[in-house]
């Protein structure tokens, strides 16, 4: 495991967002295009979670998003961040919050 300094960790910007739209990626069977409300800003994320989640399970879910990740073109769609999820090799589980918080709230 690689370690990072505390100053490096402070540069990571994690925010609470709400999935407001889920679209099948037109060029990939395992990808969704997610529209995520970060409290006044809507971002597009491309996420490889289709094998583990139906659209209905995702819509309205409050998730944790890495917002200061460099934007990346994924199969023709620009992804403007990354959702966080746990993966044990068999199951993928999206990280969420357990109490209501404002959209865009910072995760520390």
PDB file of C-alpha atoms in Angstrom, residues 6-108:
ATOM      1  CA  UNK A   6      -1.543  14.672   5.117  1.00  0.00           C
ATOM      2  CA  UNK A   7      -1.026  17.666   2.817  1.00  0.00           C
ATOM      3  CA  UNK A   8      -1.685  15.420  -0.196  1.00  0.00           C
ATOM      4  CA  UNK A   9      -4.851  14.103   1.459  1.00  0.00           C
ATOM      5  CA  UNK A  10      -6.105  17.662   2.058  1.00  0.00           C
ATOM      6  CA  UNK A  11      -6.009  18.236  -1.721  1.00  0.00           C
ATOM      7  CA  UNK A  12      -8.665  15.543  -2.265  1.00  0.00           C
ATOM      8  CA  UNK A  13     -12.100  17.153  -2.612  1.00  0.00           C
ATOM      9  CA  UNK A  14     -14.906  14.723  -1.796  1.00  0.00           C
ATOM     10  CA  UNK A  15     -18.494  15.988  -1.898  1.00  0.00           C
ATOM     11  CA  UNK A  16     -22.007  14.646  -1.372  1.00  0.00           C
ATOM     12  CA  UNK A  17     -24.045  14.507  -4.557  1.00  0.00           C
ATOM     13  CA  UNK A  18     -27.462  13.230  -5.606  1.00  0.00           C
ATOM     14  CA  UNK A  19     -27.929  11.133  -8.728  1.00  0.00           C
ATOM     15  CA  UNK A  20     -30.635  12.905 -10.746  1.00  0.00           C
ATOM     16  CA  UNK A  21     -30.355  11.026 -14.041  1.00  0.00           C
ATOM     17  CA  UNK A  22     -29.069   7.608 -15.121  1.00  0.00           C
ATOM     18  CA  UNK A  23     -28.425   6.891 -18.812  1.00  0.00           C
ATOM     19  CA  UNK A  24     -27.165   3.741 -20.494  1.00  0.00           C
ATOM     20  CA  UNK A  25     -23.819   4.487 -22.109  1.00  0.00           C
ATOM     21  CA  UNK A  26     -24.352   4.090 -25.872  1.00  0.00           C
ATOM     22  CA  UNK A  27     -20.877   2.619 -26.445  1.00  0.00           C
ATOM     23  CA  UNK A  28     -20.384   0.348 -23.424  1.00  0.00           C
ATOM     24  CA  UNK A  29     -22.424  -2.441 -21.848  1.00  0.00           C
ATOM     25  CA  UNK A  30     -21.016  -2.015 -18.324  1.00  0.00           C
ATOM     26  CA  UNK A  31     -21.166   1.793 -18.073  1.00  0.00           C
ATOM     27  CA  UNK A  32     -23.783   4.284 -16.990  1.00  0.00           C
ATOM     28  CA  UNK A  33     -23.712   8.013 -17.597  1.00  0.00           C
ATOM     29  CA  UNK A  34     -24.810   9.665 -14.355  1.00  0.00           C
ATOM     30  CA  UNK A  35     -25.940  13.254 -13.881  1.00  0.00           C
ATOM     31  CA  UNK A  36     -25.140  14.245 -10.296  1.00  0.00           C
ATOM     32  CA  UNK A  37     -26.361  17.342  -8.429  1.00  0.00           C
ATOM     33  CA  UNK A  38     -23.615  18.689  -6.196  1.00  0.00           C
ATOM     34  CA  UNK A  39     -25.707  21.511  -4.767  1.00  0.00           C
ATOM     35  CA  UNK A  40     -25.945  24.112  -7.482  1.00  0.00           C
ATOM     36  CA  UNK A  41     -23.747  22.317  -9.979  1.00  0.00           C
ATOM     37  CA  UNK A  42     -24.651  19.305 -12.105  1.00  0.00           C
ATOM     38  CA  UNK A  43     -21.779  17.030 -13.130  1.00  0.00           C
ATOM     39  CA  UNK A  44     -21.604  14.141 -15.558  1.00  0.00           C
ATOM     40  CA  UNK A  45     -19.913  10.974 -14.303  1.00  0.00           C
ATOM     41  CA  UNK A  46     -19.209   7.824 -16.286  1.00  0.00           C
ATOM     42  CA  UNK A  47     -19.303   4.839 -13.950  1.00  0.00           C
ATOM     43  CA  UNK A  48     -18.719   1.124 -14.525  1.00  0.00           C
ATOM     44  CA  UNK A  49     -21.412  -0.022 -12.104  1.00  0.00           C
ATOM     45  CA  UNK A  50     -24.079  -1.343 -14.455  1.00  0.00           C
ATOM     46  CA  UNK A  51     -23.493  -5.024 -13.553  1.00  0.00           C
ATOM     47  CA  UNK A  52     -24.258  -4.239  -9.886  1.00  0.00           C
ATOM     48  CA  UNK A  53     -27.022  -1.604 -10.014  1.00  0.00           C
ATOM     49  CA  UNK A  54     -30.278  -1.094 -11.874  1.00  0.00           C
ATOM     50  CA  UNK A  55     -31.153   2.463 -12.910  1.00  0.00           C
ATOM     51  CA  UNK A  56     -34.012   2.581 -10.393  1.00  0.00           C
ATOM     52  CA  UNK A  57     -31.630   1.751  -7.528  1.00  0.00           C
ATOM     53  CA  UNK A  58     -29.360   4.662  -8.428  1.00  0.00           C
ATOM     54  CA  UNK A  59     -31.844   7.427  -9.115  1.00  0.00           C
ATOM     55  CA  UNK A  60     -32.077   9.736  -6.088  1.00  0.00           C
ATOM     56  CA  UNK A  61     -29.190   8.063  -4.247  1.00  0.00           C
ATOM     57  CA  UNK A  62     -26.869  10.374  -2.292  1.00  0.00           C
ATOM     58  CA  UNK A  63     -23.294   9.418  -3.144  1.00  0.00           C
ATOM     59  CA  UNK A  64     -19.727  10.505  -2.478  1.00  0.00           C
ATOM     60  CA  UNK A  65     -17.980  12.117  -5.456  1.00  0.00           C
ATOM     61  CA  UNK A  66     -14.320  12.970  -5.993  1.00  0.00           C
ATOM     62  CA  UNK A  67     -14.836  16.358  -7.640  1.00  0.00           C
ATOM     63  CA  UNK A  68     -11.284  17.586  -8.229  1.00  0.00           C
ATOM     64  CA  UNK A  69     -10.214  14.647 -10.358  1.00  0.00           C
ATOM     65  CA  UNK A  70      -8.969  15.532 -13.821  1.00  0.00           C
ATOM     66  CA  UNK A  71     -11.780  15.195 -16.375  1.00  0.00           C
ATOM     67  CA  UNK A  72     -11.449  12.137 -18.591  1.00  0.00           C
ATOM     68  CA  UNK A  73     -13.005  11.109 -21.896  1.00  0.00           C
ATOM     69  CA  UNK A  74     -14.504   7.630 -21.469  1.00  0.00           C
ATOM     70  CA  UNK A  75     -15.884   6.062 -24.633  1.00  0.00           C
ATOM     71  CA  UNK A  76     -16.798   9.442 -26.085  1.00  0.00           C
ATOM     72  CA  UNK A  77     -18.285  10.984 -22.913  1.00  0.00           C
ATOM     73  CA  UNK A  78     -16.403  13.363 -20.603  1.00  0.00           C
ATOM     74  CA  UNK A  79     -16.487  12.209 -16.978  1.00  0.00           C
ATOM     75  CA  UNK A  80     -16.226  15.159 -14.572  1.00  0.00           C
ATOM     76  CA  UNK A  81     -15.383  13.270 -11.393  1.00  0.00           C
ATOM     77  CA  UNK A  82     -15.610   9.833  -9.844  1.00  0.00           C
ATOM     78  CA  UNK A  83     -18.072   8.217  -7.480  1.00  0.00           C
ATOM     79  CA  UNK A  84     -16.617   6.193  -4.626  1.00  0.00           C
ATOM     80  CA  UNK A  85     -17.471   2.537  -4.187  1.00  0.00           C
ATOM     81  CA  UNK A  86     -16.183  -0.474  -2.268  1.00  0.00           C
ATOM     82  CA  UNK A  87     -15.235  -3.552  -4.318  1.00  0.00           C
ATOM     83  CA  UNK A  88     -14.420  -6.882  -2.684  1.00  0.00           C
ATOM     84  CA  UNK A  89     -14.044  -8.776  -5.943  1.00  0.00           C
ATOM     85  CA  UNK A  90     -17.601 -10.138  -5.881  1.00  0.00           C
ATOM     86  CA  UNK A  91     -19.711  -7.124  -4.973  1.00  0.00           C
ATOM     87  CA  UNK A  92     -19.522  -3.405  -5.673  1.00  0.00           C
ATOM     88  CA  UNK A  93     -21.223  -1.073  -3.186  1.00  0.00           C
ATOM     89  CA  UNK A  94     -21.493   2.688  -3.700  1.00  0.00           C
ATOM     90  CA  UNK A  95     -20.490   4.839  -0.722  1.00  0.00           C
ATOM     91  CA  UNK A  96     -23.397   6.893   0.602  1.00  0.00           C
ATOM     92  CA  UNK A  97     -24.238   9.018   3.638  1.00  0.00           C
ATOM     93  CA  UNK A  98     -26.408   7.664   6.459  1.00  0.00           C
ATOM     94  CA  UNK A  99     -28.049  10.981   7.431  1.00  0.00           C
ATOM     95  CA  UNK A 100     -29.429  13.788   5.268  1.00  0.00           C
ATOM     96  CA  UNK A 101     -26.854  16.476   4.510  1.00  0.00           C
ATOM     97  CA  UNK A 102     -26.848  19.360   2.044  1.00  0.00           C
ATOM     98  CA  UNK A 103     -25.813  18.520  -1.489  1.00  0.00           C
ATOM     99  CA  UNK A 104     -22.239  19.613  -2.055  1.00  0.00           C
ATOM    100  CA  UNK A 105     -21.278  19.069   1.599  1.00  0.00           C
ATOM    101  CA  UNK A 106     -17.587  18.323   1.932  1.00  0.00           C
ATOM    102  CA  UNK A 107     -16.505  14.880   3.122  1.00  0.00           C
ATOM    103  CA  UNK A 108     -13.635  15.041   5.627  1.00  0.00           C
TER     104      UNK A 108
END
